[in-house]
Structures are given as C-alpha cells and as structure tokens.
Amino acid sequence: MTSIADQFDGFKALFTGETYECKLDAKSLKKAKDELNEDPREREAALKQFRQWVKEQPHYTCCLDSTFLLMFLRRCKFSQLEARKMLDHYITMSVKMVPEWMLKNDILDPRAKAAFLTGFCVPLPQRDDQGRRLLLMKPGVLNPEKNEYDGTDVYRAIGAMFMVLQREDMTQVNGYVFFQDYTGMSPKHITFFGIENMKKSTKFWQDNFPARFKEMHYYNTGAVFEAIMQLIKPFLSKKIQDRIKVYGNNMEDVYKNIPMKCLPSDYLPDDYKGSNTYSMMEIVESFYKKMSELEISKRIKYCSTELMGLDESKRPSNKDEPQASFRKLNID
C-alpha cells in the first residue's frame, strides 16, 4: 500500500542531480507542449544551455539539478532569456528580501517543526483531475500567543515544503490550487504575521517564485479576510485576482470546484464513500516525518545554504551579459 508521503515524488527528485527522468503522464506532456513550449526532444539541450549559463555567472551560488532548473524553464515557457531573469530575481530576492524564509532552512529546528505541525499549510496527496497539486491552508490553527513559533518560522516551514513540491514534474507543469480555510482567523493573526510580511510574501511568491498558481479558493471568509485582501490586493496581478474564488461556509459550494477525493476527511460529509480516508493531521505528520528524515532534511538544508548565494560585487554589468532572446533551441 502506498503511504501518504510516497505520493510526493519531490522527495526523491531532490537527489537526482543533473540526470533527468520525466515523470509526466501523457495528458501533462501534452499540456507542457501546448502551454509551456516544452518539446521532450529538445528538453535536455535546453537544460544544458541554461545550466551552462548559470555556471558562467560569477555572482551566483546556485543548484544545478535538472529538476531545479526545469522550474524556471517551464515557468518561463522555455524562453532562455526569461528563465535567466526569473532565476536572477529568485536568487536575489531570496538572499536580499526573505533570507529568513529561504536560506539555511533547517526543518529539524524545533520552531520550524512546531510551526509545520500545526497544520497551517497541508500539501494534499491526491491531485485534481487536471494534475494540479492542492494546498490546504488554515491560518486559524496558529496560536498567536504561543512562543513556540512566530510568523517567520511559519514562512520558513513553507519554504522547506516548497523545496520538495517544486521538484515534482507534475506540479511544475500543472501548477497549484490553494484552498484557504479562514475558520478561526482573528485580528491577532494579522499582527502575528505582520503587515509588511504579508505584503512581502505576496510580492515574493507571485513575482519571484517559479511556480504556476492556478486557482485560489477562500472558504468561510469574514472581516479578517476582507482586511487582509485590502492590504495585499494592490500587489496582486489581475491574472491572480481573476483566479480567486470566495465562498461562505457551505462546503457544497467548494465541492463544485475542488473534488471531494482531493480533500482530507475533515472536510468531507459523513456519508462520503470515496477512497480518501486521510485526516488533515495524518497528512501533515506523514509529510513532516518524511521531510525530517536525516538524508532529506540534510539535503534541504544543503540546497538552501551551500547552493543558494549571491555576491553583488561580482555581478556582471548589463553590457557583459550574453543575449539569449530565443524561445528555445531548435534541434533536428
């Protein structure tokens, strides 16, 4: 029987290095070609070209794994130039804007562990019919008055989680769907996260992170949700705003857009007869147990420490940078 953690192949992909074995199903391969300009015959050459450029950058310390570099190529529809720009933004912002979230990430740290095990952010093992990875976020479970963790620890735990999920082929191509449950949210949670951190988080994840955020579903919203949206809406692109769906407290409305088979048992009706029997906390604990295995936790820390650096004094001037405006390599 497949365990919960085994349904997240990003754990294995952390160790594949510069080798690459495609894990896309036929439907996702077609989507990659139609939407992302990805041609399996040219993929390896595009990776080689991108990797060589990264190696030539004197100011970067950067991971060269194929599954890491593909995040940027796919997010940028295999434009070498756009992938270079996004990688530059990602490294620069990680180091300069959110180093406390993205650098030296030790998921074994007691505060990061405590934050993750609250169940604030739960990666769900079952993909939807479009192959997308679902994330259940429930900020109301966080206790703003506890000293076991703070907002920074929460963002750090999310950063570690994304290091795993972002290595998945299916997730890179099909993207994410967020289901955010605002039950239990209070004004204290806004103070807990901090207004500036909320703005910074929105800017970083939307503009500088190589992922496809396809839909955002907000459930059981109220005054706190409205206050948060007033804060972050000016920073949201129109594309993201158009992907937001807001619900009351009726899960029947949610089921119309998010299949019941994808949700944990906490969100299913008592008479549900489907195969999903995992509770939210079972998923959280299983994912953390896998992530905290010595080899995996060391790899996450290594990638966010030894393979994530920036020395601005060595950054080449614009005139020294090679031009690469082509979409992708053309090989017979």
Short mmCIF file of C-alpha atoms in Angstrom, two decimals:
data_model
loop_
_atom_site.label_atom_id
_atom_site.label_comp_id
_atom_site.label_asym_id
_atom_site.label_seq_id
_atom_site.Cartn_x
_atom_site.Cartn_y
_atom_site.Cartn_z
CA MET A 1 0.00 0.00 0.00
CA THR A 2 1.34 3.42 -0.96
CA SER A 3 1.98 5.65 2.04
CA ILE A 4 0.91 9.29 2.16
CA ALA A 5 4.49 10.56 1.80
CA ASP A 6 5.17 8.25 -1.15
CA GLN A 7 2.61 10.24 -3.17
CA PHE A 8 5.01 13.21 -3.19
CA ASP A 9 7.78 12.31 -5.64
CA GLY A 10 9.59 15.57 -4.93
CA PHE A 11 11.37 13.84 -2.07
CA LYS A 12 13.17 11.50 -4.49
CA ALA A 13 13.71 14.27 -7.03
CA LEU A 14 15.85 16.17 -4.52
CA PHE A 15 18.58 13.61 -5.16
CA THR A 16 18.52 13.12 -8.94
CA GLY A 17 21.21 15.73 -9.65
CA GLU A 18 21.85 16.57 -13.30
CA THR A 19 20.22 13.39 -14.54
CA TYR A 20 16.58 13.60 -15.54
CA GLU A 21 13.78 11.06 -15.91
CA CYS A 22 10.46 12.54 -16.98
CA LYS A 23 7.55 11.73 -14.65
CA LEU A 24 4.83 13.42 -16.68
CA ASP A 25 1.78 11.44 -17.78
CA ALA A 26 0.51 11.73 -21.36
CA LYS A 27 -2.02 14.46 -20.52
CA SER A 28 0.63 16.56 -18.78
CA LEU A 29 3.13 16.04 -21.59
CA LYS A 30 0.59 17.50 -23.99
CA LYS A 31 -0.07 20.42 -21.65
CA ALA A 32 3.67 21.05 -21.33
CA LYS A 33 3.96 21.22 -25.11
CA ASP A 34 0.81 23.29 -25.71
CA GLU A 35 1.15 25.75 -22.82
CA LEU A 36 4.87 25.78 -21.97
CA ASN A 37 6.54 25.19 -25.35
CA GLU A 38 8.23 22.08 -23.97
CA ASP A 39 9.42 19.53 -26.52
CA PRO A 40 10.80 16.30 -24.99
CA ARG A 41 13.26 16.06 -27.91
CA GLU A 42 14.74 19.47 -27.04
CA ARG A 43 14.39 19.43 -23.26
CA GLU A 44 17.87 18.11 -22.49
CA ALA A 45 19.53 20.60 -24.84
CA ALA A 46 17.60 23.46 -23.25
CA LEU A 47 18.68 22.28 -19.80
CA LYS A 48 22.31 22.05 -20.92
CA GLN A 49 22.19 25.58 -22.33
CA PHE A 50 20.59 27.01 -19.18
CA ARG A 51 22.93 25.13 -16.84
CA GLN A 52 26.00 26.35 -18.73
CA TRP A 53 24.81 29.95 -18.40
CA VAL A 54 24.29 29.52 -14.65
CA LYS A 55 27.79 28.08 -14.27
CA GLU A 56 29.23 31.13 -16.01
CA GLN A 57 27.65 33.60 -13.60
CA PRO A 58 30.37 34.75 -11.18
CA HIS A 59 27.96 36.15 -8.59
CA TYR A 60 25.72 33.10 -8.08
CA THR A 61 25.96 30.06 -5.91
CA CYS A 62 23.15 28.01 -7.34
CA CYS A 63 21.76 24.50 -7.56
CA LEU A 64 22.34 22.87 -10.96
CA ASP A 65 19.96 19.91 -10.59
CA SER A 66 17.80 19.30 -13.63
CA THR A 67 14.56 19.31 -11.62
CA PHE A 68 15.59 22.66 -10.09
CA LEU A 69 16.45 24.34 -13.40
CA LEU A 70 13.32 22.99 -15.07
CA MET A 71 11.24 25.02 -12.60
CA PHE A 72 12.44 28.18 -14.32
CA LEU A 73 12.36 26.92 -17.90
CA ARG A 74 8.80 25.68 -17.51
CA ARG A 75 7.60 28.75 -15.64
CA CYS A 76 9.05 30.89 -18.44
CA LYS A 77 7.72 28.71 -21.28
CA PHE A 78 11.22 27.63 -22.26
CA SER A 79 12.44 31.12 -23.06
CA GLN A 80 16.11 31.05 -22.10
CA LEU A 81 16.16 34.80 -21.56
CA GLU A 82 13.08 34.87 -19.35
CA ALA A 83 14.31 31.85 -17.36
CA ARG A 84 17.59 33.68 -16.69
CA LYS A 85 15.71 36.74 -15.49
CA MET A 86 13.46 34.73 -13.20
CA LEU A 87 16.37 32.78 -11.72
CA ASP A 88 18.17 36.06 -11.07
CA HIS A 89 15.08 37.51 -9.37
CA TYR A 90 14.55 34.34 -7.34
CA ILE A 91 18.10 34.19 -6.01
CA THR A 92 18.36 37.94 -5.46
CA MET A 93 15.05 38.19 -3.61
CA SER A 94 15.70 35.02 -1.60
CA VAL A 95 19.02 36.42 -0.40
CA LYS A 96 18.04 40.07 -0.02
CA MET A 97 14.32 40.16 0.74
CA VAL A 98 13.42 36.89 2.50
CA PRO A 99 16.64 35.20 3.67
CA GLU A 100 14.98 34.23 6.96
CA TRP A 101 12.45 32.17 4.97
CA MET A 102 14.56 30.71 2.16
CA LEU A 103 18.17 30.38 3.38
CA LYS A 104 19.74 27.90 5.79
CA ASN A 105 16.43 26.10 6.10
CA ASP A 106 16.61 23.56 8.91
CA ILE A 107 13.29 21.75 9.15
CA LEU A 108 14.56 19.95 12.26
CA ASP A 109 14.71 23.25 14.12
CA PRO A 110 12.12 22.96 16.94
CA ARG A 111 10.39 26.21 15.98
CA ALA A 112 10.07 25.28 12.29
CA LYS A 113 8.84 21.84 13.32
CA ALA A 114 6.24 23.28 15.69
CA ALA A 115 5.02 25.68 13.00
CA PHE A 116 4.67 22.97 10.36
CA LEU A 117 2.90 20.52 12.66
CA THR A 118 0.14 23.00 13.43
CA GLY A 119 -1.33 22.04 10.07
CA PHE A 120 -1.28 25.63 8.88
CA CYS A 121 -0.27 24.51 5.38
CA VAL A 122 -1.07 20.98 4.24
CA PRO A 123 0.08 19.60 0.87
CA LEU A 124 -2.64 17.18 -0.19
CA PRO A 125 -1.52 13.84 -1.68
CA GLN A 126 -4.34 13.47 -4.23
CA ARG A 127 -4.05 15.62 -7.36
CA ASP A 128 -7.15 17.02 -9.03
CA ASP A 129 -8.36 15.93 -12.47
CA GLN A 130 -6.03 18.46 -14.12
CA GLY A 131 -2.97 17.04 -12.36
CA ARG A 132 -2.61 20.03 -10.06
CA ARG A 133 -1.17 19.84 -6.55
CA LEU A 134 -3.59 21.11 -3.91
CA LEU A 135 -2.50 23.01 -0.82
CA LEU A 136 -4.84 23.39 2.14
CA MET A 137 -4.05 26.45 4.23
CA LYS A 138 -5.74 27.06 7.58
CA PRO A 139 -4.13 30.06 9.30
CA GLY A 140 -6.71 29.98 12.09
CA VAL A 141 -4.98 26.93 13.64
CA LEU A 142 -1.97 29.08 14.52
CA ASN A 143 -1.87 30.36 18.08
CA PRO A 144 -0.60 33.97 18.00
CA GLU A 145 0.00 33.90 21.76
CA LYS A 146 2.30 30.87 21.79
CA ASN A 147 6.04 31.33 21.98
CA GLU A 148 6.80 28.04 20.20
CA TYR A 149 6.86 29.70 16.77
CA ASP A 150 6.31 33.05 15.07
CA GLY A 151 5.39 34.27 11.59
CA THR A 152 8.95 33.84 10.34
CA ASP A 153 9.00 30.20 11.46
CA VAL A 154 5.76 29.60 9.57
CA TYR A 155 7.14 31.08 6.35
CA ARG A 156 10.35 29.09 6.83
CA ALA A 157 8.40 25.84 7.14
CA ILE A 158 6.50 26.71 3.95
CA GLY A 159 9.81 27.41 2.20
CA ALA A 160 11.06 23.92 3.09
CA MET A 161 7.81 22.34 1.94
CA PHE A 162 8.03 24.09 -1.43
CA MET A 163 11.60 22.83 -1.88
CA VAL A 164 10.06 19.36 -2.07
CA LEU A 165 6.88 20.09 -4.02
CA GLN A 166 8.64 22.24 -6.61
CA ARG A 167 10.79 19.30 -7.71
CA GLU A 168 7.72 17.41 -8.96
CA ASP A 169 7.31 17.30 -12.75
CA MET A 170 3.53 17.15 -12.49
CA THR A 171 3.43 20.17 -10.20
CA GLN A 172 5.80 22.23 -12.35
CA VAL A 173 3.60 21.70 -15.39
CA ASN A 174 0.09 21.63 -13.91
CA GLY A 175 0.59 24.04 -11.02
CA TYR A 176 -1.08 24.57 -7.65
CA VAL A 177 -4.60 25.07 -6.38
CA PHE A 178 -4.90 26.73 -2.96
CA PHE A 179 -7.81 26.06 -0.63
CA GLN A 180 -7.65 28.54 2.23
CA ASP A 181 -9.97 27.99 5.19
CA TYR A 182 -10.37 31.17 7.23
CA THR A 183 -12.17 29.48 10.12
CA GLY A 184 -10.77 30.76 13.42
CA MET A 185 -9.00 33.76 11.93
CA SER A 186 -8.85 36.85 14.14
CA PRO A 187 -7.19 40.29 14.02
CA LYS A 188 -4.45 38.79 16.20
CA HIS A 189 -3.35 36.69 13.24
CA ILE A 190 -2.71 39.82 11.17
CA THR A 191 -0.44 41.07 13.94
CA PHE A 192 1.16 37.62 14.20
CA PHE A 193 2.20 37.58 10.54
CA GLY A 194 2.86 41.32 10.32
CA ILE A 195 1.51 43.62 7.64
CA GLU A 196 4.89 44.11 5.98
CA ASN A 197 5.49 40.36 5.90
CA MET A 198 2.12 39.83 4.22
CA LYS A 199 2.99 42.34 1.53
CA LYS A 200 6.48 40.89 1.16
CA SER A 201 5.10 37.36 0.94
CA THR A 202 2.65 38.34 -1.79
CA LYS A 203 5.36 40.01 -3.84
CA PHE A 204 7.85 37.18 -3.45
CA TRP A 205 5.55 34.23 -4.21
CA GLN A 206 3.73 35.96 -7.06
CA ASP A 207 6.59 37.73 -8.84
CA ASN A 208 9.77 35.86 -7.97
CA PHE A 209 8.84 32.22 -7.44
CA PRO A 210 8.95 29.76 -10.38
CA ALA A 211 5.55 28.17 -9.87
CA ARG A 212 2.15 28.15 -11.57
CA PHE A 213 -0.53 29.31 -9.14
CA LYS A 214 -3.72 28.37 -10.96
CA GLU A 215 -6.58 28.90 -8.51
CA MET A 216 -7.13 30.36 -5.03
CA HIS A 217 -10.25 29.30 -3.12
CA TYR A 218 -11.12 31.14 0.10
CA TYR A 219 -13.61 29.43 2.44
CA ASN A 220 -15.53 30.79 5.44
CA THR A 221 -14.29 34.31 4.90
CA GLY A 222 -15.21 37.28 7.05
CA ALA A 223 -13.99 40.64 8.26
CA VAL A 224 -10.39 39.47 8.76
CA PHE A 225 -10.23 38.15 5.20
CA GLU A 226 -11.56 41.46 3.89
CA ALA A 227 -8.91 43.35 5.88
CA ILE A 228 -6.13 41.13 4.53
CA MET A 229 -7.35 41.49 0.95
CA GLN A 230 -7.35 45.27 1.34
CA LEU A 231 -3.69 45.03 2.34
CA ILE A 232 -2.46 42.72 -0.40
CA LYS A 233 -4.81 43.42 -3.32
CA PRO A 234 -2.69 46.33 -4.65
CA PHE A 235 0.17 43.84 -5.04
CA LEU A 236 -1.86 41.15 -6.82
CA SER A 237 -1.72 40.93 -10.59
CA LYS A 238 -5.00 40.99 -12.48
CA LYS A 239 -4.35 37.40 -13.55
CA ILE A 240 -4.15 36.28 -9.92
CA GLN A 241 -7.17 38.35 -8.90
CA ASP A 242 -9.20 36.71 -11.65
CA ARG A 243 -8.29 33.28 -10.25
CA ILE A 244 -9.67 33.98 -6.77
CA LYS A 245 -12.95 32.37 -5.69
CA VAL A 246 -14.59 33.31 -2.37
CA TYR A 247 -17.09 31.10 -0.50
CA GLY A 248 -19.25 31.33 2.57
CA ASN A 249 -19.31 28.40 5.00
CA ASN A 250 -21.06 25.86 2.77
CA MET A 251 -18.71 23.11 1.64
CA GLU A 252 -21.19 22.03 -1.04
CA ASP A 253 -20.15 25.14 -2.97
CA VAL A 254 -16.48 24.17 -2.60
CA TYR A 255 -17.11 20.64 -3.91
CA LYS A 256 -18.24 22.13 -7.22
CA ASN A 257 -14.66 23.30 -7.84
CA ILE A 258 -12.49 21.04 -5.68
CA PRO A 259 -13.19 17.29 -5.95
CA MET A 260 -14.04 15.57 -2.68
CA LYS A 261 -11.45 12.89 -3.46
CA CYS A 262 -8.73 15.54 -3.03
CA LEU A 263 -9.79 16.81 0.39
CA PRO A 264 -8.88 15.37 3.80
CA SER A 265 -11.61 13.59 5.75
CA ASP A 266 -12.06 16.67 7.99
CA TYR A 267 -13.75 18.42 5.05
CA LEU A 268 -15.90 15.55 3.78
CA PRO A 269 -19.52 14.68 4.60
CA ASP A 270 -20.13 11.79 7.00
CA ASP A 271 -21.69 9.70 4.24
CA TYR A 272 -18.73 10.07 1.86
CA LYS A 273 -17.90 6.66 0.38
CA GLY A 274 -14.76 7.53 -1.57
CA SER A 275 -11.29 6.12 -1.08
CA ASN A 276 -9.76 9.09 0.76
CA THR A 277 -9.61 8.35 4.47
CA TYR A 278 -6.69 10.58 5.48
CA SER A 279 -7.27 13.30 8.05
CA MET A 280 -5.57 16.67 7.78
CA MET A 281 -3.21 15.90 10.65
CA GLU A 282 -2.37 12.44 9.31
CA ILE A 283 -1.18 14.09 6.11
CA VAL A 284 0.78 16.78 7.96
CA GLU A 285 2.50 14.31 10.26
CA SER A 286 3.34 11.89 7.43
CA PHE A 287 4.79 14.67 5.27
CA TYR A 288 6.84 16.06 8.13
CA LYS A 289 8.09 12.61 9.13
CA LYS A 290 9.41 12.09 5.60
CA MET A 291 10.82 15.61 5.35
CA SER A 292 12.63 15.21 8.69
CA GLU A 293 14.43 12.02 7.69
CA LEU A 294 18.13 12.68 8.12
CA GLU A 295 19.10 12.41 4.45
CA ILE A 296 16.21 14.58 3.26
CA SER A 297 16.49 17.24 5.96
CA LYS A 298 20.23 17.50 5.28
CA ARG A 299 19.58 17.89 1.55
CA ILE A 300 17.03 20.66 2.15
CA LYS A 301 19.45 22.48 4.41
CA TYR A 302 22.35 21.98 1.97
CA CYS A 303 20.37 23.28 -1.01
CA SER A 304 19.27 26.35 0.92
CA THR A 305 22.73 27.03 2.35
CA GLU A 306 25.58 25.83 0.14
CA LEU A 307 23.60 26.12 -3.12
CA MET A 308 21.95 29.48 -2.56
CA GLY A 309 24.22 32.51 -2.52
CA LEU A 310 24.78 35.90 -4.07
CA ASP A 311 27.82 38.19 -4.22
CA GLU A 312 26.74 41.52 -5.71
CA SER A 313 30.34 42.71 -6.00
CA LYS A 314 30.86 40.08 -8.72
CA ARG A 315 27.66 40.75 -10.66
CA PRO A 316 28.49 41.48 -14.34
CA SER A 317 27.29 44.72 -15.85
CA ASN A 318 24.41 44.50 -18.33
CA LYS A 319 26.72 45.04 -21.27
CA ASP A 320 28.72 41.97 -20.25
CA GLU A 321 25.71 39.66 -20.17
CA PRO A 322 25.21 37.39 -23.19
CA GLN A 323 21.99 37.86 -25.13
CA ALA A 324 19.54 34.99 -25.45
CA SER A 325 16.24 36.22 -26.74
CA PHE A 326 15.41 32.93 -28.44
CA ARG A 327 12.49 30.90 -27.17
CA LYS A 328 14.26 27.55 -27.21
CA LEU A 329 16.90 25.64 -29.09
CA ASN A 330 15.96 24.20 -32.46
CA ILE A 331 17.45 20.78 -32.97
CA ASP A 332 16.56 18.33 -35.72
#
